[in-house]
Amino acid sequence: MTTYGPDGMTPLDMMGARGASHANPMFDYLTGFVPRKLKDLFKWAEYLGFHSAHIYGVVRKFGEYPITRFIYESTSDEEKTRHKKLFEESIRLKGFLTQVSYDVWLYGNAFISVYEPIKRELTCPFCGTKEDVAAADYKFNLAKCSFTHNCRQCRRKDVTSRVEDYKLKKANKIKLIRWDPKLIDIEHNRVTGESVYYYQIPRDDIAKVRAGNRTLINHTPMELLRAMQEKKTFRFADESLYHMKMPGPAGVQSQWGFPPITSAIKNFLFTAVLRKANEAIALEHITPMRIIHPAAASGQGDPISTIPLDRWREEMDRNIRLFRRDPLRIQFSPVPINVQELGGNGRALLTLGELQEAEKNIVLSMGVPMEFLAGGLGQTRGEITLRMVENQLQTHIENLNAVVQWIERKVAAFMDWEPINMRLADFKMIDDIDNKQLKMQLWQQQLVSNTTVADMLNIDLDHERRRRKEDTLSDARAQKETEIAMQKFQQSLSNQAQQQALQSQGGMAYDQQQIVAQADQIAQQMAQMDPGSRRSRMDALKGEDFVMYSVVVQRVEQMQQDQMAQMKAQAMGGGMIGGPQ
């Protein structure tokens, strides 16, 4: 990407300035503004992302749409739980993947690394006391890449420190880093496909470190500080940097990704020309200039020859000022007046149609249908378009899954965890009803697992199992509390009935089991009655024997609760999550 045109032509060749009879049709005015170096193309990508609403819309939608929830595949619930807590609460991997997608769709490249936190300690060479660099009173000399500090133990000043870095295995300290592609250099072997990555350290960072900025010094790896000292680029270690890139032509610096906005640059410049033209038209031709003059007449009635025009102009100025103060004022004139307008035809001159067509070409040049960005997809055509976009995003989703798995391996190795398989849930832009129904039928025939059906419905199976467990325990606890309460209530009724029976029978013995058995028999009979008959029978029983009525009410309620619990248990046993495997 260092030549000016095809076959190494210079601008003079393309313009036909070297003896050609006609200018080269491949060269136009806007071609002179197109970037010719890859790093310049990255700067243009940033500019277009900031100033083109269409490019920003495409980048944002394509960056966010494919990001779904994470699926953790492991037989260990403990590993799945702590992985989920780390990646979804501490690192917030989902938001980071969205930013990575922005980089890929804008620059065509995304460079990712995992910062493994360190604890840096400064050791006194005299007494061996170690101090945390965050709390130590130190100075850093970039020219020598050395620390000096005041030892709190032996009270020596400006001792040359021994620097010791330790791994700090705290999950909340792990950071995911995106690197600026403009500051990355790649040394590539075309034969083996191997690449070595270098980082050009910004001068601002070097100046801050030289000035003693503790934020940059405290936890920056010593290898990077030495690179600043030697004024060299920093070489990334093998497997410490992940390069995600857009596919591009093999003959155009294949070690780099191909920015998707490349083909949109000339269209954007064309829209800039049209907007500039519309701006000039709007400033000059939208608001007309109005000219007031007395109406011409023939013969002796011509006001130009009969009235003093300077006095007429003064009166018109005065009347206009008075009208602006009071719009209801009525003005008088001894002669007819005409108004002429110059300009005001700006709407007919505006290039709105050409501008809309150029903006549409910007979106199409990035491989996106205009309806996807602006809406308005019909039922049939919309499904076809969304299916095409979904297929287009499949490669990007596979790359994102590779990034997720690479990050998981790096973090698990650092934290000494058992690695597990992580991926994004399947991405679907449209809901395939027929496919869902077919899978549900296969699940009912025990040919599809619960996990497959849960993933299809975007359900977290582990979360649902935990909730089912909690619901079951809550129901069992509530049922047990109800039984205890009913036993207390039954005992209270029995005591009351026994006392009444003793009083009515002159102290005779009271058979509790007989009362309960008779109440059960009456409750069974009432269960077979319709609601109206049951209500009449209960009213009659209440008047005949209140004690028996109370026991029957309790037994009827107990029967209803038992039936509800049985129906709920059957429903839970036949549900999706507890269904066939």
Coordinates of C-alpha atoms in Angstrom, one line a residue:
M1 CA 0.0 0.0 0.0
T2 CA 2.9 2.4 -0.8
T3 CA 2.2 3.0 -4.5
Y4 CA -0.1 5.7 -5.9
G5 CA -2.0 3.7 -8.4
P6 CA -2.1 0.5 -10.4
D7 CA 1.3 -0.8 -11.7
G8 CA 3.2 1.8 -9.6
M9 CA 1.9 4.8 -11.4
T10 CA 2.6 8.3 -10.0
P11 CA 0.0 11.1 -9.9
L12 CA 1.5 12.6 -13.0
D13 CA 1.1 9.3 -14.9
M14 CA -2.5 9.0 -13.7
M15 CA -3.4 12.5 -14.7
G16 CA -2.0 12.0 -18.1
A17 CA 0.7 14.7 -17.7
R18 CA 3.5 12.7 -19.4
G19 CA 2.5 12.8 -23.0
A20 CA -0.9 11.2 -22.7
S21 CA -3.6 12.7 -24.9
H22 CA -6.3 12.2 -22.3
A23 CA -6.2 12.1 -18.5
N24 CA -6.2 8.7 -16.9
P25 CA -9.9 7.8 -16.1
M26 CA -8.7 6.0 -12.9
F27 CA -7.6 9.3 -11.4
D28 CA -9.9 12.0 -10.2
Y29 CA -9.8 14.9 -7.8
L30 CA -10.7 12.9 -4.7
T31 CA -8.1 10.2 -5.4
G32 CA -5.4 12.7 -4.3
F33 CA -6.8 12.6 -0.7
V34 CA -7.0 8.8 -0.4
P35 CA -4.4 7.4 2.1
R36 CA -1.5 5.4 0.6
K37 CA 0.0 3.9 3.8
L38 CA -1.6 1.5 6.2
K39 CA -1.1 3.5 9.3
D40 CA -2.6 6.5 7.5
L41 CA -5.5 4.3 6.7
F42 CA -6.0 3.6 10.4
K43 CA -6.2 7.4 11.1
W44 CA -8.8 7.7 8.3
A45 CA -10.7 4.9 10.0
E46 CA -10.9 6.8 13.2
Y47 CA -11.9 10.0 11.4
L48 CA -14.7 8.2 9.5
G49 CA -15.9 6.5 12.7
F50 CA -16.2 9.9 14.4
H51 CA -17.7 11.9 11.4
S52 CA -19.8 9.4 9.4
A53 CA -23.1 8.5 11.0
H54 CA -23.5 5.6 8.6
I55 CA -20.1 4.1 9.2
Y56 CA -20.5 4.5 13.0
G57 CA -24.0 2.8 12.8
V58 CA -22.6 -0.2 10.9
V59 CA -19.6 -0.6 13.2
R60 CA -21.8 -0.3 16.3
K61 CA -24.5 -2.7 15.1
F62 CA -22.1 -5.3 13.8
G63 CA -20.0 -4.9 16.9
E64 CA -22.9 -5.5 19.3
Y65 CA -25.3 -7.9 17.6
P66 CA -23.2 -11.1 17.7
I67 CA -22.3 -10.7 21.4
T68 CA -24.6 -13.2 23.2
R69 CA -24.4 -14.8 26.7
F70 CA -21.5 -17.1 27.6
I71 CA -21.8 -20.8 27.9
Y72 CA -19.5 -22.6 30.3
E73 CA -18.9 -26.3 29.5
S74 CA -17.5 -28.2 32.5
T75 CA -18.5 -31.1 34.8
S76 CA -17.4 -29.1 37.8
D77 CA -20.0 -26.7 39.2
E78 CA -17.3 -25.0 41.2
E79 CA -15.2 -24.2 38.1
K80 CA -18.3 -22.9 36.2
T81 CA -19.3 -20.7 39.1
R82 CA -16.0 -19.0 39.6
H83 CA -15.4 -18.6 35.9
K84 CA -18.8 -17.0 35.5
K85 CA -18.1 -14.7 38.4
L86 CA -14.7 -13.7 37.1
F87 CA -15.6 -13.1 33.4
E88 CA -19.1 -11.6 33.9
E89 CA -18.6 -9.6 37.1
S90 CA -14.9 -8.8 37.5
I91 CA -13.5 -8.6 34.0
R92 CA -16.9 -7.9 32.2
L93 CA -15.8 -9.9 29.2
K94 CA -19.0 -9.2 27.2
G95 CA -18.4 -5.4 27.1
F96 CA -14.8 -6.0 26.2
L97 CA -15.7 -8.2 23.3
T98 CA -18.0 -5.4 22.0
Q99 CA -15.0 -3.0 22.0
V100 CA -12.9 -5.6 20.3
S101 CA -15.6 -5.9 17.6
Y102 CA -15.5 -2.1 17.2
D103 CA -11.7 -2.3 16.5
V104 CA -12.1 -5.1 14.0
W105 CA -14.9 -3.4 12.0
L106 CA -13.1 -0.1 12.0
Y107 CA -9.4 -0.8 11.8
G108 CA -9.7 -4.4 10.5
N109 CA -7.4 -5.4 13.3
A110 CA -7.7 -5.9 17.1
F111 CA -4.7 -6.6 19.3
I112 CA -5.5 -8.1 22.7
S113 CA -3.5 -9.0 25.8
V114 CA -4.2 -10.0 29.4
Y115 CA -2.5 -8.0 32.0
E116 CA -1.4 -10.3 34.8
P117 CA -1.2 -8.2 38.0
I118 CA 2.0 -8.0 39.9
K119 CA 3.1 -6.9 43.3
R120 CA 6.3 -4.9 43.2
E121 CA 8.5 -4.7 46.2
L122 CA 11.6 -2.6 46.8
T123 CA 14.3 -4.3 49.0
C124 CA 16.9 -2.5 51.0
P125 CA 20.3 -3.9 50.2
F126 CA 21.6 -3.2 53.8
C127 CA 18.9 -4.5 56.1
G128 CA 16.8 -6.6 53.6
T129 CA 13.5 -4.9 54.5
K130 CA 10.9 -5.1 51.8
E131 CA 8.4 -2.3 51.1
D132 CA 5.5 -2.3 48.7
V133 CA 6.2 0.1 45.9
A134 CA 2.8 1.8 46.4
A135 CA 3.7 2.8 49.9
A136 CA 7.4 3.3 49.5
D137 CA 9.1 6.7 49.3
Y138 CA 11.1 6.1 46.1
K139 CA 12.5 7.8 43.0
F140 CA 12.9 6.2 39.6
N141 CA 15.7 7.0 37.2
L142 CA 14.8 6.1 33.7
A143 CA 18.3 6.6 32.3
K144 CA 19.6 3.8 34.6
C145 CA 16.2 2.0 35.0
S146 CA 16.8 1.8 38.7
F147 CA 14.9 2.6 41.9
T148 CA 16.1 4.4 45.0
H149 CA 14.1 4.7 48.1
N150 CA 14.3 5.8 51.8
C151 CA 14.4 2.7 54.0
R152 CA 11.9 2.9 56.9
Q153 CA 13.8 0.2 58.9
C154 CA 17.4 1.3 58.9
R155 CA 16.6 4.9 58.1
R156 CA 19.1 5.1 55.2
K157 CA 18.3 7.6 52.5
D158 CA 18.3 7.1 48.7
V159 CA 19.5 3.5 48.8
T160 CA 19.6 1.6 45.5
S161 CA 16.7 -0.8 45.6
R162 CA 16.5 -4.4 44.5
V163 CA 13.2 -4.7 42.6
E164 CA 11.2 -7.9 43.0
D165 CA 8.0 -8.6 41.2
Y166 CA 5.5 -11.2 42.4
K167 CA 2.4 -12.5 40.7
L168 CA -0.7 -11.1 42.4
K169 CA -3.3 -13.8 42.0
K170 CA -6.4 -11.6 42.5
A171 CA -9.1 -12.1 40.0
N172 CA -10.4 -8.5 40.3
K173 CA -7.0 -7.2 39.4
I174 CA -6.8 -8.9 36.0
K175 CA -7.3 -6.5 33.1
L176 CA -7.9 -7.0 29.4
I177 CA -6.0 -4.6 27.2
R178 CA -6.7 -3.4 23.7
W179 CA -3.6 -2.0 21.9
D180 CA -3.7 0.8 19.3
P181 CA -3.0 -0.7 15.9
K182 CA -1.2 2.5 14.8
L183 CA 1.5 1.8 17.4
I184 CA 2.0 -1.9 16.5
D185 CA 4.6 -3.2 14.0
I186 CA 4.6 -6.7 12.7
E187 CA 7.6 -8.7 11.5
H188 CA 6.2 -11.4 9.3
N189 CA 7.6 -14.5 7.6
R190 CA 5.7 -15.1 4.4
V191 CA 7.0 -18.6 4.2
T192 CA 6.2 -19.9 7.6
G193 CA 3.4 -17.5 8.5
E194 CA 5.1 -16.6 11.8
S195 CA 4.7 -13.1 13.1
V196 CA 6.6 -11.1 15.8
Y197 CA 4.8 -8.1 17.3
Y198 CA 6.4 -4.9 18.4
Y199 CA 5.0 -1.9 20.3
Q200 CA 6.0 1.7 19.7
I201 CA 5.9 3.2 23.1
P202 CA 4.2 6.7 22.9
R203 CA 6.5 9.6 23.8
D204 CA 3.9 10.9 26.2
D205 CA 4.3 7.8 28.3
I206 CA 8.1 7.9 28.2
A207 CA 7.9 11.6 29.3
K208 CA 5.6 10.7 32.2
V209 CA 7.8 7.9 33.4
R210 CA 10.9 10.1 33.2
A211 CA 9.0 12.7 35.3
G212 CA 8.2 10.1 37.9
N213 CA 4.6 9.4 37.3
R214 CA 3.8 6.7 39.9
T215 CA 0.7 5.5 38.2
L216 CA 2.8 4.3 35.2
I217 CA 5.8 3.2 37.2
N218 CA 4.3 1.2 40.1
H219 CA 3.0 -1.8 38.1
T220 CA 4.4 -1.4 34.6
P221 CA 6.5 -4.6 33.7
M222 CA 10.2 -4.1 34.0
E223 CA 10.6 -5.2 30.4
L224 CA 8.6 -2.3 29.2
L225 CA 10.5 0.1 31.4
R226 CA 13.8 -1.2 30.0
A227 CA 12.5 -0.7 26.5
M228 CA 11.8 3.0 27.4
Q229 CA 15.3 3.3 28.8
E230 CA 16.9 1.9 25.6
K231 CA 14.6 3.9 23.4
K232 CA 13.5 0.8 21.5
T233 CA 10.3 -0.8 20.5
F234 CA 8.9 -3.3 23.0
R235 CA 8.8 -6.9 21.7
F236 CA 5.8 -9.0 22.8
A237 CA 6.6 -12.4 24.1
D238 CA 5.2 -15.4 22.2
E239 CA 1.5 -16.1 22.9
S240 CA 1.2 -12.9 24.9
L241 CA -0.7 -10.9 22.2
Y242 CA -3.7 -12.1 20.3
H243 CA -4.2 -10.6 16.8
M244 CA -7.8 -10.7 15.5
K245 CA -8.1 -9.4 11.9
M246 CA -10.4 -9.0 8.9
P247 CA -9.5 -11.1 5.9
G248 CA -7.9 -9.3 3.0
P249 CA -6.1 -9.9 -0.3
A250 CA -2.9 -12.0 0.1
G251 CA -0.9 -9.5 -1.9
V252 CA -1.6 -6.5 0.4
Q253 CA 0.5 -7.0 3.6
S254 CA -1.2 -10.2 4.5
Q255 CA 0.1 -10.0 8.1
W256 CA -2.4 -7.2 8.7
G257 CA -6.2 -7.2 8.6
F258 CA -8.0 -5.3 5.8
P259 CA -10.0 -2.3 7.1
P260 CA -13.6 -2.7 6.0
I261 CA -13.9 1.1 5.5
T262 CA -11.3 1.2 2.8
S263 CA -13.8 1.1 -0.1
A264 CA -15.9 3.7 1.6
I265 CA -13.3 6.5 1.8
K266 CA -13.9 8.0 -1.7
N267 CA -17.7 7.8 -1.2
F268 CA -17.3 9.6 2.1
L269 CA -15.1 12.3 0.4
F270 CA -17.8 12.6 -2.3
T271 CA -20.5 13.2 0.4
A272 CA -18.2 15.8 2.0
V273 CA -18.1 17.7 -1.3
L274 CA -21.9 17.5 -1.7
R275 CA -22.3 18.7 1.9
K276 CA -20.0 21.6 1.3
A277 CA -22.0 22.5 -1.8
N278 CA -25.2 22.3 0.1
E279 CA -23.8 24.5 2.8
A280 CA -22.9 27.2 0.3
I281 CA -26.3 27.0 -1.3
A282 CA -28.0 27.2 2.0
L283 CA -26.0 30.3 3.1
E284 CA -26.6 32.2 -0.2
H285 CA -29.8 30.9 -1.8
I286 CA -32.2 29.8 0.9
T287 CA -33.1 33.2 2.3
P288 CA -34.3 35.6 -0.5
M289 CA -33.4 39.3 -0.7
R290 CA -36.5 41.5 -0.8
I291 CA -36.7 44.8 -2.6
I292 CA -39.5 47.4 -2.1
H293 CA -40.3 50.0 -4.7
P294 CA -43.3 52.1 -5.8
A295 CA -45.4 50.5 -8.5
A296 CA -44.7 52.1 -11.9
A297 CA -47.7 53.8 -13.6
S298 CA -48.2 55.4 -17.0
G299 CA -48.7 59.0 -17.9
Q300 CA -49.1 61.7 -15.2
G301 CA -49.7 59.1 -12.4
D302 CA -46.1 57.7 -12.3
P303 CA -45.0 58.1 -8.6
I304 CA -41.3 58.3 -9.7
S305 CA -41.9 61.7 -11.3
T306 CA -44.6 63.0 -8.9
I307 CA -43.3 62.2 -5.4
P308 CA -39.9 62.7 -3.8
L309 CA -38.4 59.2 -3.5
D310 CA -36.1 60.1 -0.6
R311 CA -39.0 61.1 1.5
W312 CA -40.9 58.0 0.4
R313 CA -38.0 55.8 1.5
E314 CA -37.9 57.5 4.9
E315 CA -41.6 56.9 5.4
M316 CA -41.2 53.2 4.4
D317 CA -38.3 52.7 6.8
R318 CA -40.3 54.3 9.6
N319 CA -43.4 52.2 8.9
I320 CA -41.4 49.0 8.8
R321 CA -39.9 49.8 12.2
L322 CA -43.3 50.5 13.6
F323 CA -44.7 47.3 12.1
R324 CA -42.0 45.3 13.8
R325 CA -43.0 46.8 17.1
D326 CA -46.7 46.3 16.5
P327 CA -47.7 43.7 13.9
L328 CA -51.3 44.8 14.1
R329 CA -50.5 48.3 12.9
I330 CA -52.2 49.4 9.7
Q331 CA -49.8 51.2 7.2
F332 CA -50.9 53.8 4.6
S333 CA -49.3 54.6 1.3
P334 CA -50.3 57.3 -1.2
V335 CA -49.1 55.1 -4.1
P336 CA -49.1 51.3 -4.9
I337 CA -46.1 49.4 -3.7
N338 CA -44.4 46.3 -5.2
V339 CA -42.0 43.8 -3.6
Q340 CA -39.4 41.9 -5.6
E341 CA -37.5 38.9 -4.3
L342 CA -34.0 37.9 -5.4
G343 CA -32.8 34.4 -4.7
G344 CA -34.7 32.0 -2.5
N345 CA -34.4 29.1 -4.9
G346 CA -32.0 27.2 -2.8
R347 CA -34.2 24.1 -2.3
A348 CA -34.2 23.5 -6.1
L349 CA -30.4 23.7 -6.1
L350 CA -29.7 21.4 -3.1
T351 CA -28.1 18.0 -4.0
L352 CA -30.2 16.0 -1.5
G353 CA -30.8 13.1 -3.9
E354 CA -27.2 12.7 -4.9
L355 CA -26.2 12.9 -1.2
Q356 CA -28.6 10.2 -0.2
E357 CA -27.3 7.9 -2.9
A358 CA -23.7 8.5 -1.9
E359 CA -24.5 7.7 1.7
K360 CA -26.3 4.5 0.6
N361 CA -23.1 3.5 -1.3
I362 CA -21.1 4.0 1.9
V363 CA -23.2 1.5 3.7
L364 CA -23.3 -1.0 0.8
S365 CA -19.5 -0.7 0.5
M366 CA -19.2 -2.2 3.9
G367 CA -21.4 -5.2 2.9
V368 CA -24.5 -4.1 4.8
P369 CA -28.0 -3.6 3.2
M370 CA -29.3 -0.1 3.8
E371 CA -32.6 -1.5 5.3
F372 CA -30.6 -3.3 8.0
L373 CA -29.2 0.1 9.2
A374 CA -32.3 2.3 8.7
G375 CA -35.1 -0.3 9.2
G376 CA -38.0 -1.0 6.9
L377 CA -37.4 -4.7 6.1
G378 CA -40.5 -6.4 4.8
Q379 CA -41.6 -9.9 6.0
T380 CA -40.2 -12.0 3.1
R381 CA -37.4 -9.8 2.0
G382 CA -36.5 -9.0 5.6
E383 CA -36.0 -12.7 6.5
I384 CA -33.8 -13.3 3.5
T385 CA -31.7 -10.2 4.2
L386 CA -31.3 -11.0 7.9
R387 CA -30.3 -14.6 7.0
M388 CA -27.6 -13.2 4.7
V389 CA -26.3 -10.9 7.4
E390 CA -26.4 -13.7 9.9
N391 CA -24.3 -15.9 7.6
Q392 CA -21.9 -13.0 7.0
L393 CA -21.4 -12.6 10.8
Q394 CA -20.6 -16.3 11.3
T395 CA -16.9 -15.9 10.7
H396 CA -16.7 -13.0 13.0
I397 CA -18.5 -15.0 15.7
E398 CA -16.0 -17.8 15.3
N399 CA -13.2 -15.4 15.7
L400 CA -14.8 -14.0 18.9
N401 CA -15.1 -17.5 20.3
A402 CA -11.4 -18.0 19.6
V403 CA -10.7 -14.8 21.5
V404 CA -12.9 -16.0 24.4
Q405 CA -11.1 -19.3 24.6
W406 CA -7.6 -17.7 24.4
I407 CA -8.5 -15.3 27.3
E408 CA -9.9 -18.2 29.3
R409 CA -6.7 -20.2 28.9
K410 CA -4.5 -17.3 29.9
V411 CA -6.5 -16.4 33.0
A412 CA -6.9 -20.1 34.1
A413 CA -3.1 -20.6 33.8
F414 CA -2.4 -17.5 35.8
M415 CA -4.9 -18.3 38.5
D416 CA -3.9 -22.0 38.6
W417 CA -7.5 -23.0 37.7
E418 CA -8.7 -25.9 35.7
P419 CA -9.3 -24.7 32.2
I420 CA -12.8 -25.1 30.8
N421 CA -14.5 -24.6 27.4
M422 CA -16.1 -21.2 27.0
R423 CA -18.1 -19.9 24.1
L424 CA -20.8 -17.5 23.1
A425 CA -24.3 -18.9 22.8
D426 CA -25.6 -19.5 19.2
F427 CA -26.4 -16.3 17.4
K428 CA -29.7 -16.0 15.7
M429 CA -31.0 -12.8 14.1
I430 CA -34.4 -14.2 13.4
D431 CA -36.6 -16.7 15.2
D432 CA -36.9 -20.0 13.3
I433 CA -40.3 -21.2 14.6
D434 CA -40.3 -24.4 12.5
N435 CA -36.8 -25.4 13.7
K436 CA -37.8 -24.8 17.4
Q437 CA -40.9 -27.0 17.0
L438 CA -38.9 -29.8 15.4
K439 CA -36.4 -29.7 18.3
M440 CA -39.2 -29.8 20.9
Q441 CA -40.7 -32.8 19.2
L442 CA -37.3 -34.6 19.2
W443 CA -36.9 -33.6 22.9
Q444 CA -40.3 -35.2 23.8
Q445 CA -39.0 -38.4 22.0
Q446 CA -35.9 -38.2 24.2
L447 CA -33.7 -37.7 21.1
V448 CA -32.5 -34.2 22.2
S449 CA -31.0 -33.3 25.6
N450 CA -32.3 -30.7 28.1
T451 CA -29.1 -28.6 27.5
T452 CA -29.8 -28.3 23.7
V453 CA -33.4 -27.2 24.3
A454 CA -32.3 -24.7 27.0
D455 CA -29.7 -23.2 24.7
M456 CA -32.2 -22.9 21.9
L457 CA -34.6 -21.0 24.3
N458 CA -31.7 -18.9 25.7
I459 CA -32.2 -20.4 29.1
D460 CA -29.4 -20.8 31.6
L461 CA -29.9 -24.4 32.7
D462 CA -27.7 -24.3 35.8
H463 CA -29.5 -21.2 37.0
E464 CA -32.9 -22.8 36.4
R465 CA -31.8 -25.9 38.3
R466 CA -30.8 -23.8 41.3
R467 CA -34.1 -22.0 41.2
R468 CA -36.0 -25.2 41.0
K469 CA -34.1 -26.5 44.0
E470 CA -34.9 -23.3 45.9
D471 CA -38.6 -23.5 44.9
T472 CA -38.8 -27.1 46.0
L473 CA -37.2 -26.4 49.3
S474 CA -39.5 -23.4 49.8
D475 CA -42.6 -25.4 49.0
A476 CA -41.5 -28.2 51.3
R477 CA -40.8 -25.8 54.1
A478 CA -44.2 -24.0 53.6
Q479 CA -46.0 -27.4 53.5
K480 CA -44.3 -28.5 56.7
E481 CA -45.2 -25.2 58.5
T482 CA -48.8 -25.7 57.3
E483 CA -48.9 -29.2 58.7
I484 CA -47.6 -28.1 62.0
A485 CA -50.1 -25.2 62.2
M486 CA -53.0 -27.6 61.2
Q487 CA -51.9 -30.0 63.9
K488 CA -52.0 -27.3 66.5
F489 CA -55.4 -26.1 65.2
Q490 CA -56.8 -29.7 65.2
Q491 CA -55.5 -30.2 68.8
S492 CA -57.2 -27.0 69.9
L493 CA -60.5 -28.1 68.3
S494 CA -60.2 -31.5 69.9
N495 CA -59.7 -30.0 73.3
Q496 CA -62.7 -27.7 72.9
A497 CA -64.9 -30.6 71.7
Q498 CA -63.8 -32.8 74.5
Q499 CA -64.6 -30.1 77.1
Q500 CA -68.0 -29.5 75.5
A501 CA -68.8 -33.2 75.4
L502 CA -67.8 -33.7 79.1
Q503 CA -70.0 -30.8 80.1
S504 CA -73.0 -32.0 78.1
Q505 CA -72.7 -35.7 79.1
G506 CA -72.0 -34.9 82.7
G507 CA -68.4 -35.7 82.7
M508 CA -68.5 -38.7 80.3
A509 CA -65.4 -39.7 78.3
Y510 CA -64.9 -38.0 74.9
D511 CA -63.7 -40.2 71.9
Q512 CA -61.5 -37.9 69.7
Q513 CA -60.8 -40.6 67.1
Q514 CA -64.6 -41.1 66.6
I515 CA -65.2 -37.4 66.0
V516 CA -62.3 -37.2 63.5
A517 CA -63.5 -40.3 61.6
Q518 CA -67.0 -39.0 61.4
A519 CA -65.7 -35.6 60.2
D520 CA -63.6 -37.4 57.5
Q521 CA -66.7 -39.3 56.3
I522 CA -68.7 -36.0 56.1
A523 CA -65.8 -34.3 54.2
Q524 CA -65.6 -37.1 51.7
Q525 CA -69.4 -36.8 51.0
M526 CA -69.1 -33.0 50.6
A527 CA -66.2 -33.4 48.1
Q528 CA -68.6 -35.1 45.7
M529 CA -71.3 -32.4 46.0
D530 CA -71.6 -29.3 43.8
P531 CA -70.6 -26.0 45.4
G532 CA -74.2 -24.9 46.2
S533 CA -75.2 -28.2 47.9
R534 CA -71.9 -28.2 49.8
R535 CA -72.6 -24.7 51.1
S536 CA -76.1 -25.6 52.2
R537 CA -74.9 -28.8 54.0
M538 CA -72.2 -26.8 55.8
D539 CA -74.7 -24.2 57.0
A540 CA -77.0 -26.9 58.3
L541 CA -74.1 -28.7 60.1
K542 CA -73.0 -25.4 61.7
G543 CA -76.4 -25.0 63.3
E544 CA -76.6 -28.7 64.4
D545 CA -73.1 -29.3 65.8
F546 CA -70.6 -26.4 65.8
V547 CA -67.7 -28.7 67.0
M548 CA -68.3 -31.2 64.2
Y549 CA -68.6 -28.3 61.7
S550 CA -65.2 -26.9 62.8
V551 CA -63.5 -30.3 62.4
V552 CA -65.1 -30.8 59.0
V553 CA -64.0 -27.4 57.8
Q554 CA -60.4 -28.3 58.8
R555 CA -60.6 -31.7 57.0
V556 CA -62.0 -30.2 53.8
E557 CA -59.2 -27.6 53.7
Q558 CA -56.6 -30.3 54.3
M559 CA -58.0 -32.3 51.4
Q560 CA -57.8 -29.3 49.1
Q561 CA -54.2 -28.6 50.1
D562 CA -53.2 -32.2 49.5
Q563 CA -54.8 -32.1 46.0
M564 CA -53.0 -28.9 45.1
A565 CA -49.6 -30.2 46.2
Q566 CA -50.1 -33.4 44.2
M567 CA -51.0 -31.5 41.1
K568 CA -48.0 -29.2 41.5
A569 CA -45.7 -32.2 41.9
Q570 CA -47.0 -33.8 38.8
A571 CA -46.6 -30.5 36.8
M572 CA -43.0 -30.1 38.0
G573 CA -42.2 -33.7 37.1
G574 CA -43.5 -33.2 33.6
G575 CA -41.8 -29.8 32.9
M576 CA -39.0 -29.2 30.4
I577 CA -36.1 -29.0 32.8
G578 CA -37.1 -32.1 34.7
G579 CA -38.1 -33.9 31.5
P580 CA -36.4 -36.6 29.5
Q581 CA -32.7 -36.5 28.9

